Structure formats: C-alpha cells, structure tokens
mmCIF file of C-alpha atoms and ligand atoms in Angstrom:
data_model
loop_
_atom_site.group_PDB
_atom_site.id
_atom_site.type_symbol
_atom_site.label_atom_id
_atom_site.label_comp_id
_atom_site.label_asym_id
_atom_site.label_seq_id
_atom_site.Cartn_x
_atom_site.Cartn_y
_atom_site.Cartn_z
ATOM 1 C CA MET T 1461 209.785 156.844 26.231
ATOM 2 C CA ALA T 1462 206.045 156.504 25.569
ATOM 3 C CA ASP T 1463 204.142 153.734 27.386
ATOM 4 C CA PRO T 1464 204.798 150.300 25.916
ATOM 5 C CA ILE T 1465 202.121 148.954 23.581
ATOM 6 C CA TYR T 1466 201.284 145.250 23.655
ATOM 7 C CA LEU T 1467 199.888 144.180 20.308
ATOM 8 C CA ASP T 1468 200.252 140.416 20.621
ATOM 9 C CA HIS T 1469 196.934 139.321 22.130
ATOM 10 C CA ALA T 1470 196.689 136.317 19.818
ATOM 11 C CA ALA T 1471 199.795 134.985 21.604
ATOM 12 C CA THR T 1472 198.435 135.592 25.084
ATOM 13 C CA THR T 1473 196.399 138.072 27.092
ATOM 14 C CA PRO T 1474 196.872 139.527 30.577
ATOM 15 C CA VAL T 1475 194.866 137.833 33.320
ATOM 16 C CA ARG T 1476 191.747 139.883 34.009
ATOM 17 C CA ALA T 1477 191.319 141.361 37.492
ATOM 18 C CA GLU T 1478 187.943 139.620 37.887
ATOM 19 C CA VAL T 1479 189.562 136.311 36.977
ATOM 20 C CA LEU T 1480 192.402 136.698 39.452
ATOM 21 C CA GLU T 1481 189.924 137.649 42.161
ATOM 22 C CA ALA T 1482 187.827 134.553 41.466
ATOM 23 C CA MET T 1483 190.910 132.328 41.622
ATOM 24 C CA LEU T 1484 192.580 133.640 44.770
ATOM 25 C CA PRO T 1485 190.536 131.682 47.390
ATOM 26 C CA PHE T 1486 191.600 128.459 45.653
ATOM 27 C CA PHE T 1487 195.242 129.232 46.415
ATOM 28 C CA GLY T 1488 194.232 129.875 50.042
ATOM 29 C CA PRO T 1489 191.465 128.457 52.216
ATOM 30 C CA ARG T 1490 189.668 126.579 49.409
ATOM 31 C CA PHE T 1491 192.709 124.459 48.553
ATOM 32 C CA GLY T 1492 191.055 121.015 48.689
ATOM 33 C CA ASN T 1493 191.435 118.167 46.248
ATOM 34 C CA PRO T 1494 188.067 117.615 44.511
ATOM 35 C CA SER T 1495 188.511 113.840 44.790
ATOM 36 C CA SER T 1496 188.720 113.924 48.600
ATOM 37 C CA VAL T 1497 185.581 113.014 50.517
ATOM 38 C CA HIS T 1498 186.027 115.423 53.455
ATOM 39 C CA ARG T 1499 184.725 119.002 53.604
ATOM 40 C CA TRP T 1500 187.766 120.521 51.879
ATOM 41 C CA GLY T 1501 187.413 118.077 49.037
ATOM 42 C CA ARG T 1502 183.662 118.575 48.779
ATOM 43 C CA ASP T 1503 184.104 122.330 48.674
ATOM 44 C CA ALA T 1504 186.579 122.058 45.778
ATOM 45 C CA ARG T 1505 184.302 119.530 44.033
ATOM 46 C CA THR T 1506 181.323 121.881 44.264
ATOM 47 C CA ALA T 1507 183.350 124.768 42.830
ATOM 48 C CA LEU T 1508 184.734 122.575 40.048
ATOM 49 C CA ASP T 1509 181.299 121.223 39.117
ATOM 50 C CA GLU T 1510 179.863 124.736 39.013
ATOM 51 C CA ALA T 1511 182.735 125.959 36.850
ATOM 52 C CA ARG T 1512 182.188 123.070 34.441
ATOM 53 C CA GLU T 1513 178.494 124.023 34.173
ATOM 54 C CA ARG T 1514 179.439 127.629 33.477
ATOM 55 C CA VAL T 1515 181.970 126.806 30.759
ATOM 56 C CA ALA T 1516 179.480 124.383 29.204
ATOM 57 C CA HIS T 1517 176.809 127.077 29.223
ATOM 58 C CA CYS T 1518 179.135 129.420 27.294
ATOM 59 C CA LEU T 1519 179.319 126.829 24.488
ATOM 60 C CA GLY T 1520 175.674 125.723 24.457
ATOM 61 C CA ALA T 1521 176.874 122.389 25.867
ATOM 62 C CA SER T 1522 176.179 120.191 28.897
ATOM 63 C CA ALA T 1523 178.631 119.891 31.766
ATOM 64 C CA ASP T 1524 179.394 116.232 31.017
ATOM 65 C CA GLU T 1525 180.618 117.308 27.556
ATOM 66 C CA ILE T 1526 183.425 119.501 28.969
ATOM 67 C CA CYS T 1527 186.831 118.063 29.807
ATOM 68 C CA PHE T 1528 189.448 120.427 31.269
ATOM 69 C CA THR T 1529 193.015 120.271 29.954
ATOM 70 C CA SER T 1530 196.334 122.048 30.408
ATOM 71 C CA GLY T 1531 195.518 124.322 27.455
ATOM 72 C CA GLY T 1532 194.825 124.380 23.745
ATOM 73 C CA THR T 1533 197.731 122.145 22.762
ATOM 74 C CA GLU T 1534 196.675 119.283 25.012
ATOM 75 C CA ALA T 1535 193.030 119.776 24.035
ATOM 76 C CA ASP T 1536 193.951 119.535 20.323
ATOM 77 C CA ASN T 1537 195.983 116.381 20.968
ATOM 78 C CA ILE T 1538 193.052 114.783 22.798
ATOM 79 C CA ALA T 1539 190.745 115.853 19.972
ATOM 80 C CA ILE T 1540 192.882 114.280 17.244
ATOM 81 C CA LEU T 1541 194.656 111.350 18.869
ATOM 82 C CA GLY T 1542 191.874 110.503 21.328
ATOM 83 C CA THR T 1543 189.257 110.243 18.592
ATOM 84 C CA TRP T 1544 191.607 108.561 16.127
ATOM 85 C CA ARG T 1545 192.576 105.838 18.600
ATOM 86 C CA ALA T 1546 188.933 105.262 19.455
ATOM 87 C CA ARG T 1547 187.949 104.980 15.780
ATOM 88 C CA ARG T 1548 190.878 103.284 14.100
ATOM 89 C CA ALA T 1549 189.413 99.800 14.502
ATOM 90 C CA GLU T 1550 186.489 100.871 12.272
ATOM 91 C CA GLY T 1551 188.737 100.839 9.218
ATOM 92 C CA ARG T 1552 188.415 104.528 8.348
ATOM 93 C CA ARG T 1553 192.009 105.630 8.030
ATOM 94 C CA ALA T 1554 192.046 109.214 6.810
ATOM 95 C CA ILE T 1555 192.441 112.258 9.019
ATOM 96 C CA VAL T 1556 191.594 115.396 7.087
ATOM 97 C CA ALA T 1557 192.894 118.786 8.178
ATOM 98 C CA THR T 1558 193.884 122.073 6.605
ATOM 99 C CA PRO T 1559 197.522 123.022 6.119
ATOM 100 C CA ILE T 1560 196.930 126.226 8.120
ATOM 101 C CA GLU T 1561 196.037 124.471 11.386
ATOM 102 C CA HIS T 1562 198.039 125.240 14.515
ATOM 103 C CA LYS T 1563 200.965 122.861 14.971
ATOM 104 C CA ALA T 1564 199.128 121.278 17.914
ATOM 105 C CA VAL T 1565 196.704 119.837 15.366
ATOM 106 C CA LEU T 1566 199.111 119.326 12.470
ATOM 107 C CA GLU T 1567 201.681 117.473 14.541
ATOM 108 C CA ALA T 1568 199.052 115.374 16.307
ATOM 109 C CA VAL T 1569 197.716 114.373 12.876
ATOM 110 C CA HIS T 1570 201.223 113.601 11.735
ATOM 111 C CA HIS T 1571 201.816 111.539 14.873
ATOM 112 C CA ALA T 1572 198.708 109.491 14.072
ATOM 113 C CA THR T 1573 200.322 108.466 10.772
ATOM 114 C CA HIS T 1574 202.755 106.378 12.857
ATOM 115 C CA GLU T 1575 199.670 104.553 14.145
ATOM 116 C CA GLY T 1576 198.242 103.788 10.724
ATOM 117 C CA ALA T 1577 196.399 106.997 9.870
ATOM 118 C CA GLU T 1578 196.598 108.615 6.470
ATOM 119 C CA GLU T 1579 197.129 112.364 6.703
ATOM 120 C CA ARG T 1580 195.189 114.340 4.125
ATOM 121 C CA LEU T 1581 195.482 118.116 3.926
ATOM 122 C CA CYS T 1582 192.811 120.042 2.115
ATOM 123 C CA ALA T 1583 193.555 122.797 -0.404
ATOM 124 C CA MET T 1584 193.082 126.411 0.637
ATOM 125 C CA THR T 1585 192.154 129.450 -1.394
ATOM 126 C CA ALA T 1586 194.676 132.295 -1.569
ATOM 127 C CA ASP T 1587 192.343 134.139 0.810
ATOM 128 C CA GLY T 1588 193.136 131.648 3.561
ATOM 129 C CA VAL T 1589 189.713 130.008 3.510
ATOM 130 C CA VAL T 1590 188.964 126.316 2.960
ATOM 131 C CA ASP T 1591 187.823 125.526 -0.552
ATOM 132 C CA GLU T 1592 184.509 123.785 0.228
ATOM 133 C CA SER T 1593 184.356 121.664 -2.912
ATOM 134 C CA LYS T 1594 187.950 120.493 -2.379
ATOM 135 C CA PHE T 1595 187.092 119.752 1.242
ATOM 136 C CA ALA T 1596 184.230 117.510 0.120
ATOM 137 C CA GLU T 1597 186.555 115.657 -2.282
ATOM 138 C CA THR T 1598 189.223 115.285 0.401
ATOM 139 C CA LEU T 1599 186.730 113.723 2.820
ATOM 140 C CA ALA T 1600 185.756 110.897 0.451
ATOM 141 C CA ASP T 1601 184.196 107.963 2.334
ATOM 142 C CA ASP T 1602 187.142 106.869 4.446
ATOM 143 C CA THR T 1603 187.695 109.794 6.788
ATOM 144 C CA ALA T 1604 187.749 109.085 10.498
ATOM 145 C CA ILE T 1605 188.150 112.701 11.642
ATOM 146 C CA ALA T 1606 188.191 116.062 9.922
ATOM 147 C CA SER T 1607 189.723 119.011 11.749
ATOM 148 C CA VAL T 1608 189.379 122.639 10.663
ATOM 149 C CA MET T 1609 190.257 125.584 12.880
ATOM 150 C CA TRP T 1610 187.511 128.176 13.341
ATOM 151 C CA VAL T 1611 189.838 131.209 13.317
ATOM 152 C CA ASN T 1612 193.422 131.096 12.139
ATOM 153 C CA ASN T 1613 195.905 132.383 14.705
ATOM 154 C CA GLU T 1614 198.286 134.002 12.201
ATOM 155 C CA ILE T 1615 195.999 135.699 9.689
ATOM 156 C CA GLY T 1616 192.642 135.673 11.495
ATOM 157 C CA THR T 1617 190.629 134.104 8.678
ATOM 158 C CA ILE T 1618 187.293 132.591 9.715
ATOM 159 C CA GLN T 1619 186.328 129.219 8.249
ATOM 160 C CA PRO T 1620 182.737 128.255 7.351
ATOM 161 C CA ILE T 1621 182.540 125.798 10.247
ATOM 162 C CA ALA T 1622 178.779 125.145 10.066
ATOM 163 C CA ALA T 1623 179.028 124.057 6.422
ATOM 164 C CA LEU T 1624 182.246 122.074 6.893
ATOM 165 C CA ALA T 1625 180.940 120.274 9.994
ATOM 166 C CA SER T 1626 177.798 119.235 8.120
ATOM 167 C CA MET T 1627 179.849 118.001 5.167
ATOM 168 C CA ALA T 1628 182.052 115.938 7.465
ATOM 169 C CA LYS T 1629 179.056 114.483 9.285
ATOM 170 C CA ASN T 1630 177.404 113.562 5.974
ATOM 171 C CA ALA T 1631 180.602 111.743 4.990
ATOM 172 C CA GLY T 1632 180.507 109.741 8.229
ATOM 173 C CA ALA T 1633 183.498 111.538 9.745
ATOM 174 C CA LEU T 1634 183.842 113.096 13.172
ATOM 175 C CA PHE T 1635 184.391 116.838 13.032
ATOM 176 C CA HIS T 1636 186.792 118.749 15.286
ATOM 177 C CA THR T 1637 187.318 122.485 15.315
ATOM 178 C CA ASP T 1638 190.135 124.306 17.095
ATOM 179 C CA ALA T 1639 188.264 127.326 18.459
ATOM 180 C CA VAL T 1640 191.149 128.700 20.514
ATOM 181 C CA GLN T 1641 191.186 132.005 18.608
ATOM 182 C CA ALA T 1642 187.439 132.012 17.957
ATOM 183 C CA PHE T 1643 186.217 131.785 21.537
ATOM 184 C CA GLY T 1644 185.037 135.225 22.665
ATOM 185 C CA LYS T 1645 185.067 136.514 19.076
ATOM 186 C CA ILE T 1646 182.464 134.254 17.456
ATOM 187 C CA ASP T 1647 179.177 132.934 18.789
ATOM 188 C CA ILE T 1648 179.851 129.243 19.513
ATOM 189 C CA ASP T 1649 176.743 127.144 20.027
ATOM 190 C CA ALA T 1650 177.026 123.372 20.160
ATOM 191 C CA ARG T 1651 173.243 123.124 19.711
ATOM 192 C CA ALA T 1652 173.399 124.962 16.377
ATOM 193 C CA ILE T 1653 176.520 123.531 14.728
ATOM 194 C CA PRO T 1654 177.192 119.791 14.547
ATOM 195 C CA PHE T 1655 180.882 119.691 15.548
ATOM 196 C CA ASP T 1656 181.703 116.630 17.644
ATOM 197 C CA VAL T 1657 184.798 117.977 19.342
ATOM 198 C CA LEU T 1658 185.876 121.578 19.956
ATOM 199 C CA THR T 1659 188.930 122.977 21.720
ATOM 200 C CA ILE T 1660 189.499 126.230 23.614
ATOM 201 C CA SER T 1661 192.248 127.771 25.734
ATOM 202 C CA GLY T 1662 192.096 130.099 28.737
ATOM 203 C CA HIS T 1663 195.039 132.406 28.205
ATOM 204 C CA LYS T 1664 193.642 133.868 24.987
ATOM 205 C CA ILE T 1665 190.633 135.267 26.899
ATOM 206 C CA GLY T 1666 192.067 136.684 30.103
ATOM 207 C CA ALA T 1667 192.473 133.462 32.113
ATOM 208 C CA PRO T 1668 195.905 132.160 33.115
ATOM 209 C CA LYS T 1669 198.133 130.041 30.907
ATOM 210 C CA GLY T 1670 197.916 126.293 31.379
ATOM 211 C CA ILE T 1671 194.150 125.806 31.315
ATOM 212 C CA GLY T 1672 191.911 124.855 28.427
ATOM 213 C CA ALA T 1673 189.052 122.559 27.596
ATOM 214 C CA VAL T 1674 187.859 120.110 25.042
ATOM 215 C CA PHE T 1675 184.159 119.813 24.316
ATOM 216 C CA ILE T 1676 183.333 116.186 23.485
ATOM 217 C CA ARG T 1677 179.778 115.776 22.258
ATOM 218 C CA ARG T 1678 177.811 113.234 24.260
ATOM 219 C CA GLY T 1679 178.180 109.825 22.630
ATOM 220 C CA THR T 1680 181.564 110.591 21.030
ATOM 221 C CA ILE T 1681 184.130 108.098 22.225
ATOM 222 C CA ILE T 1682 187.699 109.170 22.859
ATOM 223 C CA GLU T 1683 190.604 107.160 24.143
ATOM 224 C CA PRO T 1684 192.362 109.062 26.938
ATOM 225 C CA LEU T 1685 195.968 110.078 26.287
ATOM 226 C CA PHE T 1686 196.899 109.757 29.964
ATOM 227 C CA HIS T 1687 196.184 106.965 32.398
ATOM 228 C CA GLY T 1688 196.004 106.718 36.155
ATOM 229 C CA GLY T 1689 192.879 108.393 37.472
ATOM 230 C CA ALA T 1690 189.139 108.758 37.103
ATOM 231 C CA GLN T 1691 189.080 112.551 36.912
ATOM 232 C CA ASP T 1692 187.105 114.131 34.094
ATOM 233 C CA ARG T 1693 185.275 110.829 33.597
ATOM 234 C CA GLY T 1694 188.610 109.128 32.946
ATOM 235 C CA ARG T 1695 189.134 111.202 29.813
ATOM 236 C CA ARG T 1696 191.832 113.338 31.406
ATOM 237 C CA PRO T 1697 193.209 111.763 34.580
ATOM 238 C CA GLY T 1698 195.139 113.873 37.084
ATOM 239 C CA THR T 1699 194.183 116.138 39.992
ATOM 240 C CA GLU T 1700 192.332 119.072 38.502
ATOM 241 C CA ASN T 1701 193.882 122.547 38.405
ATOM 242 C CA VAL T 1702 190.958 123.902 40.400
ATOM 243 C CA ALA T 1703 192.068 127.537 40.684
ATOM 244 C CA ALA T 1704 192.753 127.758 36.930
ATOM 245 C CA VAL T 1705 189.416 126.099 36.120
ATOM 246 C CA ILE T 1706 187.619 128.671 38.292
ATOM 247 C CA GLY T 1707 189.494 131.482 36.538
ATOM 248 C CA PHE T 1708 188.737 130.000 33.140
ATOM 249 C CA ALA T 1709 185.020 129.811 33.895
ATOM 250 C CA ARG T 1710 184.984 133.473 34.959
ATOM 251 C CA ALA T 1711 186.957 134.545 31.870
ATOM 252 C CA ALA T 1712 184.685 132.492 29.594
ATOM 253 C CA GLU T 1713 181.544 134.074 31.027
ATOM 254 C CA LEU T 1714 182.966 137.561 30.650
ATOM 255 C CA ALA T 1715 184.163 136.840 27.096
ATOM 256 C CA VAL T 1716 180.736 135.606 26.041
ATOM 257 C CA ALA T 1717 178.834 138.422 27.806
ATOM 258 C CA GLU T 1718 181.061 141.109 26.314
ATOM 259 C CA ARG T 1719 181.569 139.511 22.918
ATOM 260 C CA GLU T 1720 179.571 141.856 20.715
ATOM 261 C CA GLN T 1721 180.848 145.024 22.302
ATOM 262 C CA GLU T 1722 184.394 143.697 22.355
ATOM 263 C CA CYS T 1723 184.288 142.682 18.694
ATOM 264 C CA ALA T 1724 183.032 146.128 17.672
ATOM 265 C CA HIS T 1725 185.910 147.717 19.603
ATOM 266 C CA LEU T 1726 188.512 145.363 18.121
ATOM 267 C CA ALA T 1727 187.203 145.654 14.568
ATOM 268 C CA ALA T 1728 187.184 149.468 14.686
ATOM 269 C CA LEU T 1729 190.787 149.548 15.906
ATOM 270 C CA ARG T 1730 191.919 146.889 13.461
ATOM 271 C CA THR T 1731 190.380 148.814 10.529
ATOM 272 C CA ARG T 1732 191.975 152.030 11.752
ATOM 273 C CA LEU T 1733 195.376 150.354 12.075
ATOM 274 C CA GLU T 1734 195.203 148.823 8.608
ATOM 275 C CA GLU T 1735 193.985 152.055 6.995
ATOM 276 C CA LEU T 1736 196.666 154.162 8.650
ATOM 277 C CA ILE T 1737 199.418 151.771 7.626
ATOM 278 C CA LEU T 1738 198.148 151.426 4.059
ATOM 279 C CA ALA T 1739 197.846 155.216 3.734
ATOM 280 C CA ARG T 1740 201.512 155.590 4.669
ATOM 281 C CA VAL T 1741 202.887 152.400 3.127
ATOM 282 C CA PRO T 1742 200.667 151.826 0.071
ATOM 283 C CA ASP T 1743 202.516 148.704 -1.047
ATOM 284 C CA ALA T 1744 201.978 146.915 2.294
ATOM 285 C CA VAL T 1745 200.122 143.633 1.854
ATOM 286 C CA ILE T 1746 197.495 142.419 4.326
ATOM 287 C CA HIS T 1747 197.327 138.623 4.297
ATOM 288 C CA GLY T 1748 194.116 136.621 4.198
ATOM 289 C CA CYS T 1749 190.666 137.593 3.032
ATOM 290 C CA GLY T 1750 188.858 140.909 3.477
ATOM 291 C CA ALA T 1751 188.299 142.191 6.988
ATOM 292 C CA ALA T 1752 184.664 141.043 7.043
ATOM 293 C CA HIS T 1753 185.792 137.414 6.998
ATOM 294 C CA ARG T 1754 188.602 137.794 9.483
ATOM 295 C CA ALA T 1755 188.360 137.711 13.262
ATOM 296 C CA PRO T 1756 188.490 141.295 14.520
ATOM 297 C CA HIS T 1757 191.642 141.056 16.623
ATOM 298 C CA ILE T 1758 194.258 139.944 14.064
ATOM 299 C CA THR T 1759 196.019 141.632 11.198
ATOM 300 C CA ASN T 1760 199.050 140.241 9.398
ATOM 301 C CA ILE T 1761 200.995 142.669 7.241
ATOM 302 C CA SER T 1762 204.050 142.372 5.009
ATOM 303 C CA VAL T 1763 205.998 145.236 3.555
ATOM 304 C CA PRO T 1764 207.949 144.004 0.529
ATOM 305 C CA GLY T 1765 211.681 144.067 1.181
ATOM 306 C CA VAL T 1766 211.363 144.790 4.935
ATOM 307 C CA ASP T 1767 212.387 141.703 6.850
ATOM 308 C CA SER T 1768 210.139 140.819 9.803
ATOM 309 C CA GLU T 1769 212.859 139.870 12.266
ATOM 310 C CA SER T 1770 214.585 143.259 12.179
ATOM 311 C CA MET T 1771 211.213 145.018 12.097
ATOM 312 C CA LEU T 1772 210.089 143.152 15.232
ATOM 313 C CA MET T 1773 213.291 144.078 17.035
ATOM 314 C CA ALA T 1774 213.007 147.725 15.971
ATOM 315 C CA LEU T 1775 209.373 147.840 17.125
ATOM 316 C CA ASP T 1776 210.325 146.219 20.429
ATOM 317 C CA LEU T 1777 213.073 148.820 20.963
ATOM 318 C CA ARG T 1778 210.355 151.453 20.623
ATOM 319 C CA GLY T 1779 208.131 149.669 23.139
ATOM 320 C CA ILE T 1780 205.796 147.904 20.701
ATOM 321 C CA GLY T 1781 205.281 144.145 21.018
ATOM 322 C CA CYS T 1782 204.079 142.245 17.928
ATOM 323 C CA SER T 1783 205.059 138.897 16.480
ATOM 324 C CA ALA T 1784 206.140 137.275 13.257
ATOM 325 C CA GLY T 1785 203.520 134.736 12.271
ATOM 326 C CA SER T 1786 202.686 132.598 15.261
ATOM 327 C CA ALA T 1787 204.342 133.278 18.607
ATOM 328 C CA CYS T 1788 203.670 129.702 19.686
ATOM 329 C CA GLN T 1789 206.451 128.647 17.356
ATOM 330 C CA SER T 1790 208.538 131.707 17.848
ATOM 331 C CA GLY T 1791 211.956 132.005 19.251
ATOM 332 C CA SER T 1792 212.684 130.539 15.857
ATOM 333 C CA VAL T 1793 211.472 133.059 13.287
ATOM 334 C CA SER T 1794 211.022 130.361 10.662
ATOM 335 C CA PRO T 1795 208.827 131.013 7.626
ATOM 336 C CA SER T 1796 205.154 130.624 8.398
ATOM 337 C CA HIS T 1797 203.531 127.369 7.266
ATOM 338 C CA VAL T 1798 200.243 129.276 7.089
ATOM 339 C CA LEU T 1799 201.470 131.904 4.645
ATOM 340 C CA HIS T 1800 203.202 129.202 2.624
ATOM 341 C CA ALA T 1801 199.956 127.199 2.431
ATOM 342 C CA ILE T 1802 198.007 130.147 1.029
ATOM 343 C CA GLY T 1803 200.614 130.784 -1.636
ATOM 344 C CA VAL T 1804 202.445 133.810 -0.188
ATOM 345 C CA SER T 1805 205.965 134.027 -1.637
ATOM 346 C CA PRO T 1806 208.853 133.242 0.753
ATOM 347 C CA ASP T 1807 210.088 136.853 0.501
ATOM 348 C CA LEU T 1808 206.744 138.310 1.449
ATOM 349 C CA ALA T 1809 206.228 135.663 4.159
ATOM 350 C CA GLY T 1810 209.625 136.619 5.594
ATOM 351 C CA ALA T 1811 208.323 140.164 5.971
ATOM 352 C CA ALA T 1812 205.105 139.264 7.795
ATOM 353 C CA ILE T 1813 204.249 140.977 11.079
ATOM 354 C CA ARG T 1814 201.217 139.870 13.077
ATOM 355 C CA MET T 1815 199.579 142.549 15.168
ATOM 356 C CA SER T 1816 196.775 141.465 17.471
ATOM 357 C CA ILE T 1817 194.590 143.869 19.371
ATOM 358 C CA GLY T 1818 193.028 143.427 22.795
ATOM 359 C CA SER T 1819 190.310 144.933 24.946
ATOM 360 C CA LEU T 1820 192.692 147.435 26.547
ATOM 361 C CA THR T 1821 194.186 148.654 23.242
ATOM 362 C CA THR T 1822 193.333 152.298 22.559
ATOM 363 C CA GLU T 1823 193.017 154.458 19.439
ATOM 364 C CA ALA T 1824 196.040 156.442 20.556
ATOM 365 C CA ALA T 1825 198.058 153.217 20.766
ATOM 366 C CA VAL T 1826 197.006 152.167 17.272
ATOM 367 C CA ASP T 1827 197.889 155.608 15.905
ATOM 368 C CA ARG T 1828 201.320 155.417 17.463
ATOM 369 C CA VAL T 1829 201.935 151.909 16.128
ATOM 370 C CA ALA T 1830 200.996 153.004 12.605
ATOM 371 C CA GLU T 1831 203.267 156.025 12.882
ATOM 372 C CA VAL T 1832 206.260 154.088 14.237
ATOM 373 C CA PHE T 1833 205.695 151.216 11.804
ATOM 374 C CA SER T 1834 205.658 153.454 8.744
ATOM 375 C CA ALA T 1835 208.660 155.443 9.989
ATOM 376 C CA LEU T 1836 210.580 152.176 10.423
ATOM 377 C CA VAL T 1837 209.614 151.108 6.913
ATOM 378 C CA ALA T 1838 210.884 154.419 5.572
ATOM 379 C CA LYS T 1839 214.099 153.959 7.547
ATOM 380 C CA ALA T 1840 214.568 150.409 6.306
ATOM 381 C CA ARG T 1841 214.136 151.701 2.794
ATOM 382 C CA GLY T 1842 216.729 154.372 3.470
ATOM 383 C CA MET T 1843 214.308 157.235 3.115
ATOM 384 C CA ALA T 1844 214.295 158.821 6.563
ATOM 385 C CA GLN T 1845 215.546 158.667 10.134
ATOM 386 C CA VAL T 1846 213.277 157.533 12.910
ATOM 387 C CA HIS T 1847 213.628 158.632 16.525
HETATM 388 C C1 PLP O 58 194.669 128.275 17.099
HETATM 389 C C2 PLP O 58 195.455 127.797 18.284
HETATM 390 N N1 PLP O 58 195.374 126.517 18.666
HETATM 391 C C3 PLP O 58 196.062 126.057 19.719
HETATM 392 C C4 PLP O 58 196.888 126.878 20.446
HETATM 393 C C5 PLP O 58 197.626 126.309 21.613
HETATM 394 O O1 PLP O 58 197.041 126.738 22.824
HETATM 395 P P1 PLP O 58 197.870 126.725 24.191
HETATM 396 O O2 PLP O 58 198.846 127.860 24.093
HETATM 397 O O3 PLP O 58 196.832 126.951 25.251
HETATM 398 O O4 PLP O 58 198.520 125.407 24.313
HETATM 399 C C6 PLP O 58 197.035 128.221 20.067
HETATM 400 C C7 PLP O 58 197.981 129.110 20.776
HETATM 401 O O5 PLP O 58 198.419 130.089 20.245
HETATM 402 C C8 PLP O 58 196.273 128.704 18.964
HETATM 403 O O6 PLP O 58 196.364 129.967 18.574
#
C-alpha cells in the first residue's frame, strides 16, 4: 500500500523535531520547579520567563500579558468565564458570540448563562463570515464580552477581526478572539488590533498537546478559574508545564518566522486539491467563502448523496486520514453546528469531509487524495470499482 497520508492538521500536528529537541532537557537535568528558590528552581524559572517573552514577542505582546494554559479549550474558558465573572457586577449581561465558534467557547458562554449572563449569537452570512451590521446590532449597549474566532476550524473562514474588535470596543465590550487556527497562518499583532483577550494552542503548530496560552491585555481583569497558587500571576495556578512551555515557545517562533512561506505552500496545495476534486466531481460543494478569505490549510467538501462517515472509513482504509467537521467533537459524527449555522442542508452537512493540509504535505499526496476521493465517490454512486 502507498504511504499513509495525514490530512487532518486542523485536528493536530506532529511535534516538530526542533520542538522536541528544545523540550528534552526539561525532562532530564533541567527538571526543576520554577517556584523553588534553589538553583534547579531558578534554572526552570529563567527558562520559563524567557519562553514567555518569546511567545509574547510572536503576538506583539508583553510577557506579563501571556498566561500559559493546558491548551485552547482551557484558554477559551478563561477568556469567557474569567472575563465574565470579573465584569458581571458592572451590570452588562450579554455575551455575544458567533454560532460557528468552537465548542470550548460556545459551551463556556452557555455555562455563563447559569451565572446570569445572556447568551446572544450573531447571524452569519452563508459564506461563513460574520455579518458586520448584524454584529453591531447584536452588541447593543449591554454586552460584557464579544467573542469571535479568527479562523474557523471546520471551514477555514477568516473573520474581519480588526473591524469586529473595534466595534466591540466602541460598544464598551471586551473583545476575545479564539486564534487557535489562525496562529501561524495570519499575522497576529496585539499592537495593531484592539482585542483584549486572545487564545492559542500548541498542538496546532507543531508543539505537543496540552499546552496553550491566553493573551490578556494589560489592565484587563479576569477572575481565575482555578485556585491554590500564585503561578502565572494567580491567573492560572498550578506548577507550570515547563517542558511544554519551552516547546510551545520554539514552535511559536518557527510558525511566525515561516508563516509567509508556509501559507504559500499550503494555499497552493489547497487550491490544487480543490481543483482536482472539482474537475472529477463537478457537483462537489466547497463550504464557506472563496479561497481568498479562507485560511490556507482547510478545505471542507461535500459530495451530494455521499455520506461522510462511510467516506471517512473508506479513505482511512486506503491510508488517508481526514475528518468529518471538527475532530475535537468526533468519535460522534454528529451533524456540524458550523455548517448548520451557515445554512447548509442536513443532507449536505452529513456529507462534509474536512481535509487540512500541513507543512509536510506534498503535491503527490494531494494528487493521490484527489484520485482516491473521486474514485470513492464514483464507487459510492455505483459507477466504478476502486482498488
Ligand atoms: C478553533 C479552536 N479552538 C479551540 C480548540 C481547542 O484547543 P485544544 O485542543 O488545545 O484544547 C480547537 C481545537 O481543535 C480549535 O480548533
């Protein structure tokens, strides 16, 4: 059988060799606890402080604005619940989000409703982009926090974060953006765009799973979700995952340094993949807006009448790994809330396959995926046999 092809980089990426190399000493001789006062502790503290500086630098932020977390999900929960709990006494009750947010945001917002918040979801266009005038209406003058993801993890659509952040600020709301899928694909500069809180995750950019960060702009108050330590300025108590933080900092630097070149590579392969599939399966539907407004690594395709679950299994049998909608909710192949929110019919949503490209994906791999995919479509439609 041909070499397996991993086309699920929006779910997770392999740890980069440079990242692993940077981490290894922290599993060995540099094992100290950064809170200890002796030499082992001081060594870990120095490394941690440097890593914080480096991650901050990648975002145009200051080190004191970076709080490390166990990943994107925790970071999103801190962003929503931490800011909500800090602001609720002010009398602003609404939390505005889009219906295409990751569940880490949507369910945190929903949780806040049990604490008195009013959840308000903003309308989307069929292209998967926030309708700016509707967003302004949804904000009104009682919004505590607005949260809009920079890049959607299922369809790759990019939101106009600079404009939305300014609108939220003008309405007196805090603005959070989930940049988990944007980091390394889009230039993120906290000096240029007025978001208050921003969340990122390591395992989408070649760092290990279980490490992420939340940027909290200086002056923004959050209530910690955990209690019992002074780490991360009390915003995220618990002994730091030093090795993962070191790996994250290395991955972040590489992602930022290589961003333009990487995006050109991903976009060329994504266009090739889409063109090859559309040439062979002309009725395939690519979800979301045109490629120019989508992040370069994600494509989400439905073939009418070809159910995604059996397609995924057939692709896997041929060594190709993709996902249906979002892998973070997978295991259950339930219909995608994202596709539903942008008005895709349940039948078409049930046929959706997300393919996400990475730095090691090759043209030959994309060609093979397009060939196998279209042969499987033909088979499913009873037109041909596939080997
Ligand atoms: C947009 C987005 N937000 C949040 C997360 C959650 O991140 P983590 O897996 O690090 O908890 C993901 C993971 O897929 C994501 O794509």
